[in-house]
XYZ file of N, CA and C in Angstrom:
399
model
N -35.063 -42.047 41.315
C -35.754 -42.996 42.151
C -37.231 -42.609 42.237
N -38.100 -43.492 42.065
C -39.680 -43.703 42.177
C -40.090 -43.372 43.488
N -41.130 -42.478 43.744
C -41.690 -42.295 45.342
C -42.915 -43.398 45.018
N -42.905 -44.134 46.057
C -44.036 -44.891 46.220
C -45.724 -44.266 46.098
N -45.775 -43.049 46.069
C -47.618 -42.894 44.963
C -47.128 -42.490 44.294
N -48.504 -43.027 43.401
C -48.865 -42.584 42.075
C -47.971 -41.428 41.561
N -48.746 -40.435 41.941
C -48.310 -38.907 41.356
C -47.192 -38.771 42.228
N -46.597 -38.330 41.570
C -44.736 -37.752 42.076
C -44.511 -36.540 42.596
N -43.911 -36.582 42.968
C -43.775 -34.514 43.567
C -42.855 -34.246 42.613
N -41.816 -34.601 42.181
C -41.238 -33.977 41.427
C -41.662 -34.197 39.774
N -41.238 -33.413 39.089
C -41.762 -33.116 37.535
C -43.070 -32.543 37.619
N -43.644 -32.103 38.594
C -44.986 -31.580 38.452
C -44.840 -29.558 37.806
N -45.063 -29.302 36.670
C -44.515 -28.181 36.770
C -45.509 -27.631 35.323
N -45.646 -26.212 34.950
C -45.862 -25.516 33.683
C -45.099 -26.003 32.502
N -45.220 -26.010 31.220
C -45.085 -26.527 30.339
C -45.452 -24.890 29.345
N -44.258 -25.470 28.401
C -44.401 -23.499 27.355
C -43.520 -22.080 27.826
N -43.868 -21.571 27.013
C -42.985 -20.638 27.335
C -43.392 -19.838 29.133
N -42.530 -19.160 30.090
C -42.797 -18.833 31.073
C -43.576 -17.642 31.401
N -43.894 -17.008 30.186
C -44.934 -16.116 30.090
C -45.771 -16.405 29.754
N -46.242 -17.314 29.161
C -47.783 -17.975 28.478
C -47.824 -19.442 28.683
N -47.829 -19.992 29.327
C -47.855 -21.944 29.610
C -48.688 -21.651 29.053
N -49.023 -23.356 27.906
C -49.663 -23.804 27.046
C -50.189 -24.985 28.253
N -49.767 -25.026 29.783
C -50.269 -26.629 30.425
C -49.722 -27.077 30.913
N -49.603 -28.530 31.706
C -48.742 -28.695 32.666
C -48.516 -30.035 33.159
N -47.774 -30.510 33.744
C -46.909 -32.363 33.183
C -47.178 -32.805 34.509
N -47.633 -33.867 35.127
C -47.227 -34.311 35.972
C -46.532 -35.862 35.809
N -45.687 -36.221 36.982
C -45.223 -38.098 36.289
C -45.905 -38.758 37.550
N -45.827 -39.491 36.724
C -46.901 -40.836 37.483
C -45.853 -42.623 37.049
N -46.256 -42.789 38.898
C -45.537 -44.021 38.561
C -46.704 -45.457 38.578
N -46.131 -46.423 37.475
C -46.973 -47.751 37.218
C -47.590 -48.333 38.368
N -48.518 -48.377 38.362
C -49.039 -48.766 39.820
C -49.333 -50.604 39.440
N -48.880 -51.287 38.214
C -48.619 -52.451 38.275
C -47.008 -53.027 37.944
N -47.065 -53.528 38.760
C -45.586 -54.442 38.965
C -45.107 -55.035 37.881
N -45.919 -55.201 36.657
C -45.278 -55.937 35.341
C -44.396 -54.873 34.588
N -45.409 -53.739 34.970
C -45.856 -52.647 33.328
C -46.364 -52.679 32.555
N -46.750 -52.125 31.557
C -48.045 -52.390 31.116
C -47.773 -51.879 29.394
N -48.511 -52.445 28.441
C -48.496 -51.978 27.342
C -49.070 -51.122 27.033
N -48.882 -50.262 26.502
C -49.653 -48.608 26.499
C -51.072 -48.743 25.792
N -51.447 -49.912 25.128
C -52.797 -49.992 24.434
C -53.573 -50.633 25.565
N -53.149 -50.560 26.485
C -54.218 -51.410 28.161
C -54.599 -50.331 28.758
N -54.145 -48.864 28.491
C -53.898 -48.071 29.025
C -55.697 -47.627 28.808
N -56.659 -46.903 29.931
C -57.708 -46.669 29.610
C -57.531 -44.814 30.028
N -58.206 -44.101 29.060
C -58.120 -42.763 29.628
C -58.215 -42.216 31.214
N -57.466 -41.493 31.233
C -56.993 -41.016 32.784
C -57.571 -39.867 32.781
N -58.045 -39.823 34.075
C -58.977 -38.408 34.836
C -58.379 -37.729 35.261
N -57.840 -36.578 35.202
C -57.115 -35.498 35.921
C -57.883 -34.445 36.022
N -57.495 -34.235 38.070
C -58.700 -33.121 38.331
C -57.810 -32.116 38.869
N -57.668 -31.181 39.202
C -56.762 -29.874 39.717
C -57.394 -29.181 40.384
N -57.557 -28.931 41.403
C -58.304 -28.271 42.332
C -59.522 -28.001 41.761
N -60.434 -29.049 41.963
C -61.742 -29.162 41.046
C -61.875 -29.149 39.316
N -60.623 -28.945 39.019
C -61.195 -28.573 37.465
C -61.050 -29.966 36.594
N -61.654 -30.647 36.297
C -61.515 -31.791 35.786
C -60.347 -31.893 34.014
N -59.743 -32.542 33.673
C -58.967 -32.554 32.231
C -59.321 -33.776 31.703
N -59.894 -33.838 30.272
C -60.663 -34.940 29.493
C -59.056 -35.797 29.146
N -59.331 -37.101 29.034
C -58.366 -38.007 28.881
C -57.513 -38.016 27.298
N -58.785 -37.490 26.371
C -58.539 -37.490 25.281
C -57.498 -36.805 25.135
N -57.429 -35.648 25.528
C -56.226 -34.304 25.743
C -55.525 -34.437 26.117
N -55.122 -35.698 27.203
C -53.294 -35.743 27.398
C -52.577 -36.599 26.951
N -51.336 -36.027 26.691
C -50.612 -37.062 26.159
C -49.510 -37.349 26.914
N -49.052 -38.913 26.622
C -48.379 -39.569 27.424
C -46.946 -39.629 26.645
N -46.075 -39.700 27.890
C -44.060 -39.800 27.372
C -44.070 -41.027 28.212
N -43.626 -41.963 27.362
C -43.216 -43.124 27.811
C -41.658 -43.502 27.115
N -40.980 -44.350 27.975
C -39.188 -44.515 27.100
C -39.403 -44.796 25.781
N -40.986 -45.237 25.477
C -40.985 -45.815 23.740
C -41.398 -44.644 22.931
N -41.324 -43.734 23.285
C -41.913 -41.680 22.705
C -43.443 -41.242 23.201
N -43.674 -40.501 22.691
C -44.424 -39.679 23.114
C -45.720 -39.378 22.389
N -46.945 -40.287 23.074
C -48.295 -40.426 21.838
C -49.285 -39.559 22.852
N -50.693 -39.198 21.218
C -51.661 -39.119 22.120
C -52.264 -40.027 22.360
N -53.446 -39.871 23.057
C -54.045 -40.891 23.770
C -55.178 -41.681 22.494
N -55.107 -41.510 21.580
C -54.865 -42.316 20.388
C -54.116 -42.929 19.924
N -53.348 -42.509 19.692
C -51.960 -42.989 19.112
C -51.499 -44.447 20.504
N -51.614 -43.563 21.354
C -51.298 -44.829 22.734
C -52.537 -46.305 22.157
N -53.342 -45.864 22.164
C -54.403 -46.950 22.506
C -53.954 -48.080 20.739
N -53.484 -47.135 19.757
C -53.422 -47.674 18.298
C -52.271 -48.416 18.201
N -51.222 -48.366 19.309
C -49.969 -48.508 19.308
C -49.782 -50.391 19.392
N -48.881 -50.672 19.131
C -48.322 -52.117 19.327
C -46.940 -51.916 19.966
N -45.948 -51.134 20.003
C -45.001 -50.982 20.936
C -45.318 -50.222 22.078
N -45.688 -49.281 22.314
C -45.449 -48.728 23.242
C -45.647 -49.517 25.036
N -44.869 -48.853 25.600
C -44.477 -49.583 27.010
C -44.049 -48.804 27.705
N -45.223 -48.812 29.593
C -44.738 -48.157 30.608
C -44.225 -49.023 31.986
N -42.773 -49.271 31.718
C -42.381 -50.091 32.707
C -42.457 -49.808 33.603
N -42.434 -50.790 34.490
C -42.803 -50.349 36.115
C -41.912 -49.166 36.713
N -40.291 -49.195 36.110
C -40.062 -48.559 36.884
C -39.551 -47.062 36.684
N -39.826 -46.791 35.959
C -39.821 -45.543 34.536
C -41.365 -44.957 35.086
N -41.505 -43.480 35.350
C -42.757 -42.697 35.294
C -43.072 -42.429 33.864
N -44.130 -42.517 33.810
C -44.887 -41.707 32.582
C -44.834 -40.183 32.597
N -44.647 -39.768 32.063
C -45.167 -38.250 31.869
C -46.528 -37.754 31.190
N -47.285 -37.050 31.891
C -48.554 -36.579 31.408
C -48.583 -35.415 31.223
N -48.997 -34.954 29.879
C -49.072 -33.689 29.413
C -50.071 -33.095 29.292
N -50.599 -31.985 30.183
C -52.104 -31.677 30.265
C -52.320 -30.217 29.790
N -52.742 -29.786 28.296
C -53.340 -28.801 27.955
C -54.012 -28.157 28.678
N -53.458 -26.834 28.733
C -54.339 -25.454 29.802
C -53.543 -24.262 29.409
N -54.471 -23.726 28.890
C -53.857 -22.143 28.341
C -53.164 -21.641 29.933
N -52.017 -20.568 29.924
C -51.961 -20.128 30.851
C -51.537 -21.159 32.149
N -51.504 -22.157 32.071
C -51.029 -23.532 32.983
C -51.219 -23.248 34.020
N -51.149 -24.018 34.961
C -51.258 -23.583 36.334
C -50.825 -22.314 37.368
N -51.314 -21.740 38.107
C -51.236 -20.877 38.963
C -49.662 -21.587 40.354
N -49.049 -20.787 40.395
C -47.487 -20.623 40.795
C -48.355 -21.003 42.116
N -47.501 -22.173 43.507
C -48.089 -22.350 44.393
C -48.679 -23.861 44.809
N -49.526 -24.078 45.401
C -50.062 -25.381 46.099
C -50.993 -25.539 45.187
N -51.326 -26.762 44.814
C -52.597 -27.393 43.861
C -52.989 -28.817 44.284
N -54.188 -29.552 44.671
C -54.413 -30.439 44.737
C -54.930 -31.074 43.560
N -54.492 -32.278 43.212
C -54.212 -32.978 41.842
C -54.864 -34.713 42.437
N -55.950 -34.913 41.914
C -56.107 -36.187 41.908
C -56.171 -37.207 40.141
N -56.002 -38.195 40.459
C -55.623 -38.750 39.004
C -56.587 -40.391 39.551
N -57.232 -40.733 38.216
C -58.404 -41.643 38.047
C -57.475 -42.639 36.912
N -57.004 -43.896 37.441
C -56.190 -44.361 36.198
C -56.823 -45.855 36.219
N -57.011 -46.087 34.667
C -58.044 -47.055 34.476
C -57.250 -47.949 33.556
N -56.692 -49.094 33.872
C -55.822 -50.183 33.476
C -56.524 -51.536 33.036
N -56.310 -52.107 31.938
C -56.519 -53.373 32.029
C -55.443 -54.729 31.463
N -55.497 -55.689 32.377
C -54.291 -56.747 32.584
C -54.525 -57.812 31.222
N -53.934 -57.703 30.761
C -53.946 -58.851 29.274
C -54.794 -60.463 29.707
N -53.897 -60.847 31.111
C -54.903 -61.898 31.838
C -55.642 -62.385 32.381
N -56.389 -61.081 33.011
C -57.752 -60.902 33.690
C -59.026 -61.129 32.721
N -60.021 -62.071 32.944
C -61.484 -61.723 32.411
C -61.985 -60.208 31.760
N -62.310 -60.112 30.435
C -62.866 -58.800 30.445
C -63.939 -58.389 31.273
N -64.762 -59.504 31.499
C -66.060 -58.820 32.690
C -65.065 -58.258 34.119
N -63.779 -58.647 34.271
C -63.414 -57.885 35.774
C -62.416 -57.068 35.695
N -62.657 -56.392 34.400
C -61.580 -55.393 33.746
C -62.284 -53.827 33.837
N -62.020 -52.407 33.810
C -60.762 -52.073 34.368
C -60.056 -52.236 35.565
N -58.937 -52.593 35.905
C -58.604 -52.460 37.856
C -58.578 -50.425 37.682
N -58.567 -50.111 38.640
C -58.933 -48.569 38.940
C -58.438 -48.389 39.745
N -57.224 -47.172 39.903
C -56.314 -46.765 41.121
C -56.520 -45.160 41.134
N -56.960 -44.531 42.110
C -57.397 -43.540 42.319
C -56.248 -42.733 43.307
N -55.532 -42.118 42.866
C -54.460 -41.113 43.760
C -54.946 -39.258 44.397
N -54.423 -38.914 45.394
C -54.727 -37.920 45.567
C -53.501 -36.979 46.307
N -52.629 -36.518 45.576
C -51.870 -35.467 46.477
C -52.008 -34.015 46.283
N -51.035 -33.529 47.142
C -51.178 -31.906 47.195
C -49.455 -31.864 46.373
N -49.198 -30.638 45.580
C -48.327 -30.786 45.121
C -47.936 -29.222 44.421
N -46.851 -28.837 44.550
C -46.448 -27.593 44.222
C -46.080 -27.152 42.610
N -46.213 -26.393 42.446
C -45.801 -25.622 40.968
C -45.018 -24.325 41.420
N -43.948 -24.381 41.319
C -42.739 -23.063 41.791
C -42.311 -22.419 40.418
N -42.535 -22.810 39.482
C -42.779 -21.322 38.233
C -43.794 -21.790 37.103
């Protein structure tokens, strides 16, 4: 079941082996009611207790597999239904520090039927959220 924000508490965790994380996943749920085709998808801002992560660098798990943020934008299938989280995969040597992290996420969408002049819509999330290994 989907928690109503954005960023999820659960799946937020290290990524790699448990002695060396290569980085770290959080899921995020569709903040539009259709879902969206993964080439609408505009690079996402992920900040971690100040440290900002370039959009280019994560990659997204959606039920249609798992692209980078190339591959997403090049794509003709891919699809994040509303009610399915995405998974975001965020490169960081060493991954996050075990404990509390504040995580905000910058997600920049655009609707197939909206005007391009009133395109991206922009949903800006902010929670606090744990990493327990």
């Amino acid at each position: 079941m989907l928690e109503e924000q954005l960023i999820q508490a659960a799946g937020f965790r290290n990524i790699g082996p448990q002695d060396a994380p290569t980085g770290f996943q959080l899921r995020v749920r569709s903040p539009y009611y259709r879902g969206l085709w993964g080439s609408l998808i505009e690079k996402p801002t992920v900040t971690v207790d100040g440290e900002e992560f370039a959009g280019d660098d994560i990659r997204w798990t959606l039920p249609t597999g798992d692209y980078s943020f190339a591959q997403l934008q090049a794509s003709s299938d891919a699809r994040w239904p509303m009610d399915v989280p995405a998974v975001l995969t965020v490169p960081k040597a060493g991954g996050l520090a075990r404990g509390i992290h504040d995580v905000t996420l910058e997600l920049r969408l655009r609707m197939s039927y909206i005007p391009e002049e009133l395109q991206p819509s922009i949903w800006t999330a902010n929670r606090t959220v744990v990493i327990v290994k």
